GROMACS .gro file of C-alpha atoms in nm:
model
  389
    1MET     CA    1  -1.690  -1.681  -0.706
    2SER     CA    2  -1.979  -1.918  -0.791
    3ARG     CA    3  -2.251  -1.801  -1.027
    4HIS     CA    4  -2.507  -1.835  -0.748
    5ILE     CA    5  -2.310  -1.614  -0.508
    6LEU     CA    6  -2.245  -1.360  -0.784
    7PHE     CA    7  -2.617  -1.344  -0.864
    8VAL     CA    8  -2.709  -1.286  -0.499
    9TYR     CA    9  -2.441  -1.017  -0.472
   10LEU     CA   10  -2.577  -0.830  -0.773
   11ILE     CA   11  -2.932  -0.842  -0.641
   12VAL     CA   12  -2.822  -0.705  -0.302
   13THR     CA   13  -2.617  -0.433  -0.471
   14ALA     CA   14  -2.911  -0.336  -0.687
   15PHE     CA   15  -3.139  -0.313  -0.382
   16VAL     CA   16  -2.896  -0.083  -0.200
   17LEU     CA   17  -2.840   0.141  -0.499
   18PHE     CA   18  -3.208   0.175  -0.587
   19SER     CA   19  -3.250   0.376  -0.267
   20GLY     CA   20  -2.992   0.629  -0.392
   21CYS     CA   21  -2.956   0.831  -0.710
   22ILE     CA   22  -2.967   0.546  -0.962
   23GLU     CA   23  -3.292   0.548  -1.153
   24GLU     CA   24  -3.232   0.279  -1.414
   25TYR     CA   25  -3.004   0.014  -1.281
   26TYR     CA   26  -3.177  -0.298  -1.411
   27PRO     CA   27  -3.349  -0.231  -1.745
   28ASP     CA   28  -3.612  -0.463  -1.885
   29ASP     CA   29  -3.516  -0.697  -2.167
   30GLU     CA   30  -3.717  -0.476  -2.401
   31VAL     CA   31  -3.507  -0.173  -2.301
   32LEU     CA   32  -3.162  -0.327  -2.331
   33LYS     CA   33  -3.129  -0.648  -2.527
   34THR     CA   34  -2.817  -0.858  -2.556
   35GLY     CA   35  -2.647  -0.745  -2.874
   36THR     CA   36  -2.732  -0.376  -2.841
   37LEU     CA   37  -2.465  -0.162  -3.004
   38VAL     CA   38  -2.224   0.004  -2.758
   39VAL     CA   39  -1.992   0.288  -2.867
   40GLN     CA   40  -1.720   0.449  -2.657
   41ALA     CA   41  -1.576   0.736  -2.860
   42HIS     CA   42  -1.435   1.016  -2.645
   43LEU     CA   43  -1.163   1.185  -2.849
   44ASN     CA   44  -0.952   1.496  -2.793
   45ASN     CA   45  -0.712   1.724  -2.979
   46LYS     CA   46  -0.395   1.591  -2.815
   47ALA     CA   47  -0.136   1.458  -3.057
   48GLY     CA   48  -0.092   1.081  -3.053
   49GLU     CA   49  -0.306   0.772  -3.079
   50GLN     CA   50  -0.683   0.819  -3.047
   51THR     CA   51  -0.895   0.510  -2.978
   52LEU     CA   52  -1.266   0.435  -2.994
   53VAL     CA   53  -1.437   0.108  -2.909
   54ILE     CA   54  -1.739  -0.055  -3.075
   55SER     CA   55  -1.899  -0.360  -2.916
   56ARG     CA   56  -2.225  -0.537  -2.842
   57SER     CA   57  -2.391  -0.540  -2.502
   58SER     CA   58  -2.393  -0.863  -2.307
   59THR     CA   59  -2.621  -0.980  -2.030
   60LEU     CA   60  -2.631  -0.755  -1.723
   61ILE     CA   61  -2.592  -1.054  -1.490
   62TYR     CA   62  -2.259  -1.171  -1.633
   63PRO     CA   63  -2.133  -0.880  -1.848
   64GLU     CA   64  -1.853  -0.955  -2.091
   65PHE     CA   65  -1.679  -0.751  -2.358
   66ASP     CA   66  -1.822  -0.853  -2.696
   67PRO     CA   67  -1.623  -0.657  -2.959
   68LEU     CA   68  -1.765  -0.574  -3.299
   69SER     CA   69  -1.490  -0.628  -3.557
   70GLY     CA   70  -1.477  -0.535  -3.922
   71CYS     CA   71  -1.640  -0.192  -3.904
   72ILE     CA   72  -1.549   0.091  -4.139
   73VAL     CA   73  -1.497   0.390  -3.910
   74GLU     CA   74  -1.421   0.755  -3.983
   75VAL     CA   75  -1.455   1.098  -3.824
   76VAL     CA   76  -1.563   1.384  -4.052
   77ASN     CA   77  -1.551   1.763  -4.004
   78MET     CA   78  -1.798   2.020  -4.138
   79GLU     CA   79  -1.587   2.074  -4.452
   80GLY     CA   80  -1.605   1.704  -4.540
   81ASP     CA   81  -1.244   1.631  -4.448
   82SER     CA   82  -1.220   1.290  -4.279
   83ARG     CA   83  -0.984   1.053  -4.102
   84GLU     CA   84  -1.020   0.675  -4.103
   85PHE     CA   85  -0.980   0.468  -3.787
   86ILE     CA   86  -0.805   0.133  -3.835
   87GLU     CA   87  -0.890  -0.172  -3.622
   88SER     CA   88  -0.589  -0.251  -3.400
   89ALA     CA   89  -0.758  -0.518  -3.187
   90PRO     CA   90  -1.109  -0.669  -3.191
   91GLY     CA   91  -1.350  -0.378  -3.152
   92ASN     CA   92  -1.072  -0.121  -3.100
   93TYR     CA   93  -1.027   0.137  -3.375
   94VAL     CA   94  -0.733   0.380  -3.372
   95PHE     CA   95  -0.615   0.692  -3.552
   96ASN     CA   96  -0.276   0.856  -3.499
   97HIS     CA   97  -0.353   1.225  -3.457
   98ASP     CA   98  -0.083   1.464  -3.577
   99ASP     CA   99  -0.219   1.792  -3.433
  100GLN     CA  100  -0.366   1.893  -3.770
  101PHE     CA  101  -0.713   1.736  -3.786
  102PHE     CA  102  -0.880   1.803  -3.450
  103ARG     CA  103  -0.880   2.184  -3.418
  104ILE     CA  104  -1.034   2.424  -3.167
  105ASN     CA  105  -1.382   2.561  -3.258
  106GLU     CA  106  -1.435   2.309  -3.539
  107GLU     CA  107  -1.712   2.047  -3.540
  108TYR     CA  108  -1.685   1.674  -3.603
  109CYS     CA  109  -1.910   1.375  -3.662
  110LEU     CA  110  -1.855   1.001  -3.619
  111ILE     CA  111  -1.964   0.773  -3.905
  112PHE     CA  112  -1.925   0.396  -3.915
  113VAL     CA  113  -2.063   0.100  -4.106
  114THR     CA  114  -2.093  -0.245  -3.948
  115PRO     CA  115  -2.001  -0.568  -4.131
  116GLY     CA  116  -2.374  -0.619  -4.184
  117GLY     CA  117  -2.398  -0.295  -4.381
  118ARG     CA  118  -2.576  -0.083  -4.119
  119GLN     CA  119  -2.463   0.279  -4.109
  120TYR     CA  120  -2.449   0.485  -3.791
  121GLU     CA  121  -2.382   0.855  -3.745
  122SER     CA  122  -2.341   1.084  -3.448
  123GLU     CA  123  -2.447   1.443  -3.408
  124PHE     CA  124  -2.176   1.701  -3.475
  125GLU     CA  125  -1.965   1.787  -3.170
  126LYS     CA  126  -1.758   2.105  -3.133
  127ILE     CA  127  -1.407   2.124  -2.985
  128HIS     CA  128  -1.411   2.400  -2.725
  129PRO     CA  129  -1.094   2.574  -2.601
  130VAL     CA  130  -0.977   2.476  -2.254
  131ALA     CA  131  -0.779   2.673  -1.995
  132GLU     CA  132  -0.454   2.563  -1.833
  133ILE     CA  133  -0.416   2.367  -1.510
  134GLU     CA  134  -0.226   2.589  -1.270
  135SER     CA  135  -0.124   2.334  -1.006
  136ILE     CA  136  -0.190   1.990  -0.858
  137TYR     CA  137  -0.115   1.930  -0.491
  138TYR     CA  138  -0.212   1.709  -0.198
  139GLN     CA  139  -0.301   1.715   0.169
  140LEU     CA  140  -0.277   1.443   0.432
  141GLU     CA  141  -0.632   1.357   0.532
  142SER     CA  142  -0.824   1.102   0.734
  143HIS     CA  143  -1.137   0.968   0.565
  144PRO     CA  144  -1.416   0.753   0.713
  145THR     CA  145  -1.446   0.388   0.611
  146TYR     CA  146  -1.745   0.157   0.589
  147GLU     CA  147  -1.672   0.048   0.944
  148GLN     CA  148  -1.829   0.266   1.209
  149ASP     CA  149  -1.585   0.498   1.391
  150VAL     CA  150  -1.294   0.371   1.178
  151ASN     CA  151  -1.097   0.616   0.963
  152GLU     CA  152  -0.819   0.559   0.713
  153GLU     CA  153  -0.515   0.775   0.650
  154GLY     CA  154  -0.407   0.886   0.307
  155VAL     CA  155  -0.343   1.160   0.054
  156GLN     CA  156  -0.619   1.376  -0.096
  157PHE     CA  157  -0.531   1.542  -0.428
  158TYR     CA  158  -0.656   1.886  -0.530
  159MET     CA  159  -0.603   2.113  -0.828
  160ASP     CA  160  -0.623   2.482  -0.920
  161PHE     CA  161  -0.702   2.587  -1.275
  162GLU     CA  162  -0.749   2.907  -1.470
  163ILE     CA  163  -1.093   3.041  -1.564
  164GLU     CA  164  -1.103   3.209  -1.904
  165LYS     CA  165  -1.411   3.363  -2.064
  166GLU     CA  166  -1.307   3.232  -2.406
  167SER     CA  167  -1.272   2.876  -2.278
  168GLY     CA  168  -1.541   2.612  -2.253
  169ARG     CA  169  -1.798   2.632  -1.974
  170TYR     CA  170  -1.831   2.257  -1.919
  171LEU     CA  171  -1.529   2.067  -1.791
  172ARG     CA  172  -1.434   1.706  -1.731
  173TRP     CA  173  -1.116   1.564  -1.583
  174GLN     CA  174  -0.963   1.229  -1.668
  175VAL     CA  175  -0.722   1.114  -1.399
  176THR     CA  176  -0.458   0.842  -1.442
  177GLU     CA  177  -0.229   0.710  -1.171
  178THR     CA  178   0.113   0.545  -1.206
  179TYR     CA  179   0.306   0.395  -0.918
  180GLU     CA  180   0.617   0.186  -0.867
  181ILE     CA  181   0.606  -0.148  -0.685
  182HIS     CA  182   0.879  -0.381  -0.560
  183ASN     CA  183   0.811  -0.749  -0.504
  184PRO     CA  184   0.993  -0.957  -0.241
  185GLU     CA  185   1.338  -1.083  -0.341
  186SER     CA  186   1.236  -1.443  -0.274
  187GLU     CA  187   1.376  -1.716  -0.497
  188ALA     CA  188   1.107  -1.801  -0.756
  189TRP     CA  189   1.016  -2.149  -0.880
  190ILE     CA  190   0.766  -2.292  -1.125
  191PHE     CA  191   0.596  -2.630  -1.159
  192ASP     CA  192   0.512  -2.615  -1.528
  193VAL     CA  193   0.306  -2.825  -1.769
  194ASP     CA  194   0.604  -3.057  -1.815
  195ARG     CA  195   0.548  -3.151  -1.447
  196ARG     CA  196   0.899  -3.052  -1.345
  197LEU     CA  197   0.984  -2.816  -1.060
  198LYS     CA  198   1.251  -2.568  -1.166
  199LEU     CA  199   1.381  -2.221  -1.100
  200LEU     CA  200   1.183  -1.950  -1.275
  201PRO     CA  201   1.413  -1.791  -1.537
  202ASP     CA  202   1.506  -1.426  -1.495
  203SER     CA  203   1.320  -1.344  -1.816
  204SER     CA  204   0.995  -1.443  -1.642
  205SER     CA  205   1.071  -1.312  -1.294
  206TRP     CA  206   1.040  -0.937  -1.253
  207ARG     CA  207   1.035  -0.772  -0.911
  208THR     CA  208   1.018  -0.402  -1.004
  209CYS     CA  209   0.724  -0.277  -1.207
  210TRP     CA  210   0.520   0.033  -1.281
  211ILE     CA  211   0.142   0.011  -1.272
  212THR     CA  212  -0.073   0.258  -1.467
  213LEU     CA  213  -0.450   0.265  -1.414
  214GLY     CA  214  -0.731   0.506  -1.484
  215ILE     CA  215  -0.909   0.647  -1.180
  216PRO     CA  216  -1.274   0.532  -1.210
  217GLU     CA  217  -1.433   0.841  -1.055
  218ILE     CA  218  -1.592   1.090  -1.293
  219PHE     CA  219  -1.498   1.453  -1.228
  220THR     CA  220  -1.709   1.725  -1.396
  221LEU     CA  221  -1.789   2.091  -1.333
  222ASP     CA  222  -2.019   2.355  -1.484
  223LEU     CA  223  -1.848   2.695  -1.470
  224GLY     CA  224  -2.168   2.883  -1.554
  225HIS     CA  225  -2.197   3.048  -1.212
  226VAL     CA  226  -1.830   3.050  -1.113
  227GLU     CA  227  -1.653   3.385  -1.082
  228GLY     CA  228  -1.288   3.480  -1.056
  229GLU     CA  229  -0.973   3.406  -1.253
  230ILE     CA  230  -0.861   3.093  -1.067
  231TYR     CA  231  -1.069   2.801  -0.943
  232LYS     CA  232  -0.913   2.683  -0.618
  233LYS     CA  233  -0.900   2.341  -0.455
  234MET     CA  234  -1.096   2.126  -0.697
  235PRO     CA  235  -1.099   1.783  -0.525
  236LEU     CA  236  -0.964   1.487  -0.720
  237ASN     CA  237  -0.893   1.133  -0.600
  238TYR     CA  238  -0.800   1.006  -0.256
  239VAL     CA  239  -0.526   0.746  -0.206
  240ASN     CA  240  -0.518   0.563   0.127
  241THR     CA  241  -0.226   0.384   0.287
  242GLU     CA  242  -0.401   0.046   0.287
  243THR     CA  243  -0.255  -0.041  -0.055
  244ARG     CA  244   0.101  -0.033  -0.195
  245ARG     CA  245   0.042   0.267  -0.418
  246LEU     CA  246   0.220   0.520  -0.195
  247ASN     CA  247   0.500   0.292  -0.076
  248ILE     CA  248   0.769   0.409  -0.319
  249ARG     CA  249   0.675   0.672  -0.575
  250TYR     CA  250   0.335   0.782  -0.704
  251SER     CA  251   0.239   0.996  -1.002
  252LEU     CA  252  -0.091   1.151  -1.106
  253LEU     CA  253  -0.171   1.268  -1.460
  254VAL     CA  254  -0.470   1.503  -1.486
  255GLU     CA  255  -0.622   1.578  -1.827
  256GLN     CA  256  -0.863   1.872  -1.834
  257MET     CA  257  -1.119   1.868  -2.114
  258ALA     CA  258  -1.374   2.122  -2.235
  259LEU     CA  259  -1.704   1.959  -2.335
  260SER     CA  260  -2.015   2.052  -2.525
  261GLN     CA  261  -2.330   2.089  -2.316
  262SER     CA  262  -2.470   1.758  -2.443
  263ALA     CA  263  -2.145   1.573  -2.367
  264PHE     CA  264  -2.141   1.728  -2.019
  265HIS     CA  265  -2.493   1.601  -1.948
  266TYR     CA  266  -2.393   1.258  -2.075
  267TRP     CA  267  -2.106   1.242  -1.825
  268GLN     CA  268  -2.337   1.368  -1.551
  269GLU     CA  269  -2.562   1.070  -1.618
  270GLN     CA  270  -2.261   0.841  -1.616
  271ALA     CA  271  -2.160   0.979  -1.277
  272LYS     CA  272  -2.501   0.886  -1.135
  273ASN     CA  273  -2.423   0.524  -1.217
  274THR     CA  274  -2.071   0.525  -1.081
  275GLN     CA  275  -1.936   0.454  -0.735
  276SER     CA  276  -1.588   0.518  -0.600
  277GLY     CA  277  -1.502   0.155  -0.667
  278GLY     CA  278  -1.576   0.177  -1.038
  279SER     CA  279  -1.858   0.148  -1.286
  280LEU     CA  280  -2.156  -0.071  -1.211
  281PHE     CA  281  -2.113  -0.217  -1.559
  282ASP     CA  282  -1.736  -0.248  -1.596
  283SER     CA  283  -1.768  -0.414  -1.935
  284GLN     CA  284  -2.014  -0.169  -2.090
  285PRO     CA  285  -2.133   0.191  -2.035
  286SER     CA  286  -2.444   0.247  -1.826
  287LEU     CA  287  -2.773   0.320  -1.999
  288SER     CA  288  -2.765   0.694  -2.076
  289PRO     CA  289  -2.896   0.910  -2.361
  290GLY     CA  290  -2.648   0.913  -2.648
  291ASN     CA  291  -2.594   1.105  -2.970
  292ILE     CA  292  -2.544   0.815  -3.214
  293CYS     CA  293  -2.817   0.661  -3.428
  294ASN     CA  294  -2.882   0.420  -3.713
  295VAL     CA  295  -2.942   0.637  -4.021
  296ASP     CA  296  -3.206   0.393  -4.151
  297GLU     CA  297  -3.369   0.295  -3.819
  298GLU     CA  298  -3.381   0.594  -3.586
  299ASN     CA  299  -3.564   0.396  -3.317
  300GLU     CA  300  -3.275   0.152  -3.271
  301LEU     CA  301  -3.114   0.196  -2.930
  302VAL     CA  302  -2.741   0.272  -2.939
  303ILE     CA  303  -2.557   0.299  -2.607
  304GLY     CA  304  -2.270   0.544  -2.578
  305PHE     CA  305  -2.163   0.884  -2.696
  306PHE     CA  306  -1.929   1.052  -2.944
  307SER     CA  307  -1.742   1.357  -2.816
  308VAL     CA  308  -1.436   1.561  -2.908
  309SER     CA  309  -1.263   1.783  -2.655
  310GLY     CA  310  -0.994   2.042  -2.620
  311VAL     CA  311  -0.746   1.917  -2.359
  312THR     CA  312  -0.467   2.041  -2.135
  313GLU     CA  313  -0.276   1.825  -1.889
  314ARG     CA  314  -0.042   1.830  -1.593
  315ARG     CA  315   0.148   1.560  -1.402
  316VAL     CA  316   0.260   1.554  -1.039
  317PHE     CA  317   0.487   1.315  -0.843
  318ILE     CA  318   0.496   1.238  -0.472
  319GLU     CA  319   0.729   1.021  -0.264
  320ASP     CA  320   0.851   1.006   0.095
  321VAL     CA  321   0.553   1.214   0.208
  322PRO     CA  322   0.634   1.381   0.542
  323GLY     CA  323   0.400   1.268   0.818
  324LEU     CA  324   0.246   0.985   0.616
  325LYS     CA  325   0.268   0.648   0.788
  326ILE     CA  326   0.299   0.377   0.525
  327GLN     CA  327   0.155   0.046   0.641
  328LYS     CA  328   0.361  -0.239   0.503
  329ASP     CA  329   0.195  -0.579   0.493
  330LEU     CA  330   0.451  -0.823   0.635
  331ASN     CA  331   0.251  -1.114   0.494
  332TYR     CA  332   0.239  -0.975   0.142
  333CYS     CA  333   0.337  -1.251  -0.104
  334LYS     CA  334   0.449  -1.473   0.183
  335PRO     CA  335   0.472  -1.834   0.059
  336GLY     CA  336   0.180  -2.052   0.155
  337GLU     CA  337   0.174  -2.427   0.192
  338TYR     CA  338   0.344  -2.659  -0.052
  339PRO     CA  339   0.058  -2.797  -0.268
  340LYS     CA  340  -0.037  -3.154  -0.185
  341PHE     CA  341  -0.049  -3.404  -0.472
  342LEU     CA  342   0.114  -3.146  -0.700
  343SER     CA  343   0.231  -3.414  -0.944
  344TYR     CA  344  -0.131  -3.514  -1.003
  345PHE     CA  345  -0.267  -3.166  -1.076
  346PRO     CA  346  -0.462  -3.153  -1.406
  347LEU     CA  347  -0.293  -2.951  -1.680
  348ALA     CA  348  -0.567  -2.689  -1.650
  349TYR     CA  349  -0.431  -2.601  -1.302
  350LEU     CA  350  -0.072  -2.559  -1.421
  351PRO     CA  351   0.164  -2.385  -1.399
  352VAL     CA  352   0.194  -2.344  -1.022
  353TYR     CA  353   0.431  -2.078  -0.887
  354MET     CA  354   0.634  -2.117  -0.571
  355ALA     CA  355   0.875  -1.903  -0.372
  356LEU     CA  356   1.152  -1.973  -0.122
  357GLU     CA  357   1.167  -1.723   0.163
  358ILE     CA  358   1.448  -1.720   0.419
  359VAL     CA  359   1.392  -1.506   0.728
  360GLU     CA  360   1.643  -1.522   1.014
  361GLY     CA  361   1.754  -1.865   0.896
  362TYR     CA  362   1.400  -2.001   0.877
  363ARG     CA  363   1.309  -2.134   0.531
  364THR     CA  364   0.956  -2.129   0.390
  365PHE     CA  365   0.887  -2.287   0.051
  366GLY     CA  366   0.532  -2.280  -0.081
  367GLU     CA  367   0.280  -2.161  -0.336
  368VAL     CA  368   0.236  -1.793  -0.428
  369HIS     CA  369   0.036  -1.599  -0.682
  370LYS     CA  370   0.205  -1.545  -1.017
  371TYR     CA  371   0.222  -1.169  -0.959
  372CYS     CA  372   0.439  -1.235  -0.652
  373VAL     CA  373   0.719  -1.370  -0.872
  374ASP     CA  374   0.641  -1.169  -1.185
  375CYS     CA  375   0.500  -0.824  -1.113
  376ARG     CA  376   0.404  -0.782  -1.479
  377ASP     CA  377   0.100  -0.996  -1.398
  378TYR     CA  378  -0.069  -0.709  -1.213
  379LYS     CA  379  -0.336  -0.526  -1.409
  380GLY     CA  380  -0.186  -0.230  -1.595
  381SER     CA  381   0.169  -0.335  -1.507
  382THR     CA  382   0.496  -0.321  -1.701
  383HIS     CA  383   0.860  -0.388  -1.616
  384ILE     CA  384   0.969  -0.109  -1.850
  385LYS     CA  385   1.024   0.221  -1.671
  386PRO     CA  386   0.796   0.492  -1.819
  387ASP     CA  387   0.967   0.776  -2.004
  388PHE     CA  388   0.825   1.031  -1.761
  389TRP     CA  389   0.961   0.846  -1.457
   0.00000   0.00000   0.00000
């Protein structure tokens, strides 16, 4: 997409969204400057690797991830006990939680120092207990599309969960999908930088993969005025049949987290700046009140929030859904034309991937996307079957 077209698209999008619930879509330069500190630190008490991200904001027109490396990062509890986060990738800081540090009803604070010597601290956040998820299930539903009088078929997920007086009042759900895909069995070829056309080796040609992606929607609920012992039919995500996600086997992991009141309001603000297709600023959080500040310059703007949550989780699988009509795209990964003047392509345009398809004796040999011959190229994809599969 050209920069001019992208700019026009963003302006049109901003115009449409200004008429809705978004109050601060396009901040002035004085409000959000390039280089503003951005912190994404949403931790929980589940055992395993915990990750937080520290970066700098980029321009809103062409947002990019600008990681801040070399920080000294730790999380401290009220007793002064701390755990250090080690940088595993630029701007990504990790700590392997062993079930002993993050404990229910205790409070924690994020502290980090940048390479320039600036120190930042968050407010203390408390880990609230969280009730169990009772069940996750689905219904076949027809949802409207952007086209008038046109609906799409798919699966709507719901959940039931327990309501306990001792558990946290404010809840958030993080939803992650995993699904299996199979690429066509076409013979795969590559025209590589050595300018030779050859069969793609098996080590680079994978046709069965598993894709894992986070669902972008933000799901929150205030239980302050909810009565009963079980909350029924909490709506989660909808999966239509227009994609390949439901073709073979689909899994949904739901993590239920209990938040503090301030963290809940933060996520409410995030939800105002989120559409079903994802965040308006995919590379950085939207401008929302945070709980992190520079200890020496309180007026410095810091985007983001530090939170710690109690968490419970549940996973569900679906396949061969009765009554669901899967629409298979017969043209999916169908070879296109053989590239003209391929031998003269600049190195920057190589390699080029090709596939040979034989249907009823008719041979088609032409260019395809890399993911058509190596499914690992899809976002979030791996050729290694997940342990839970």
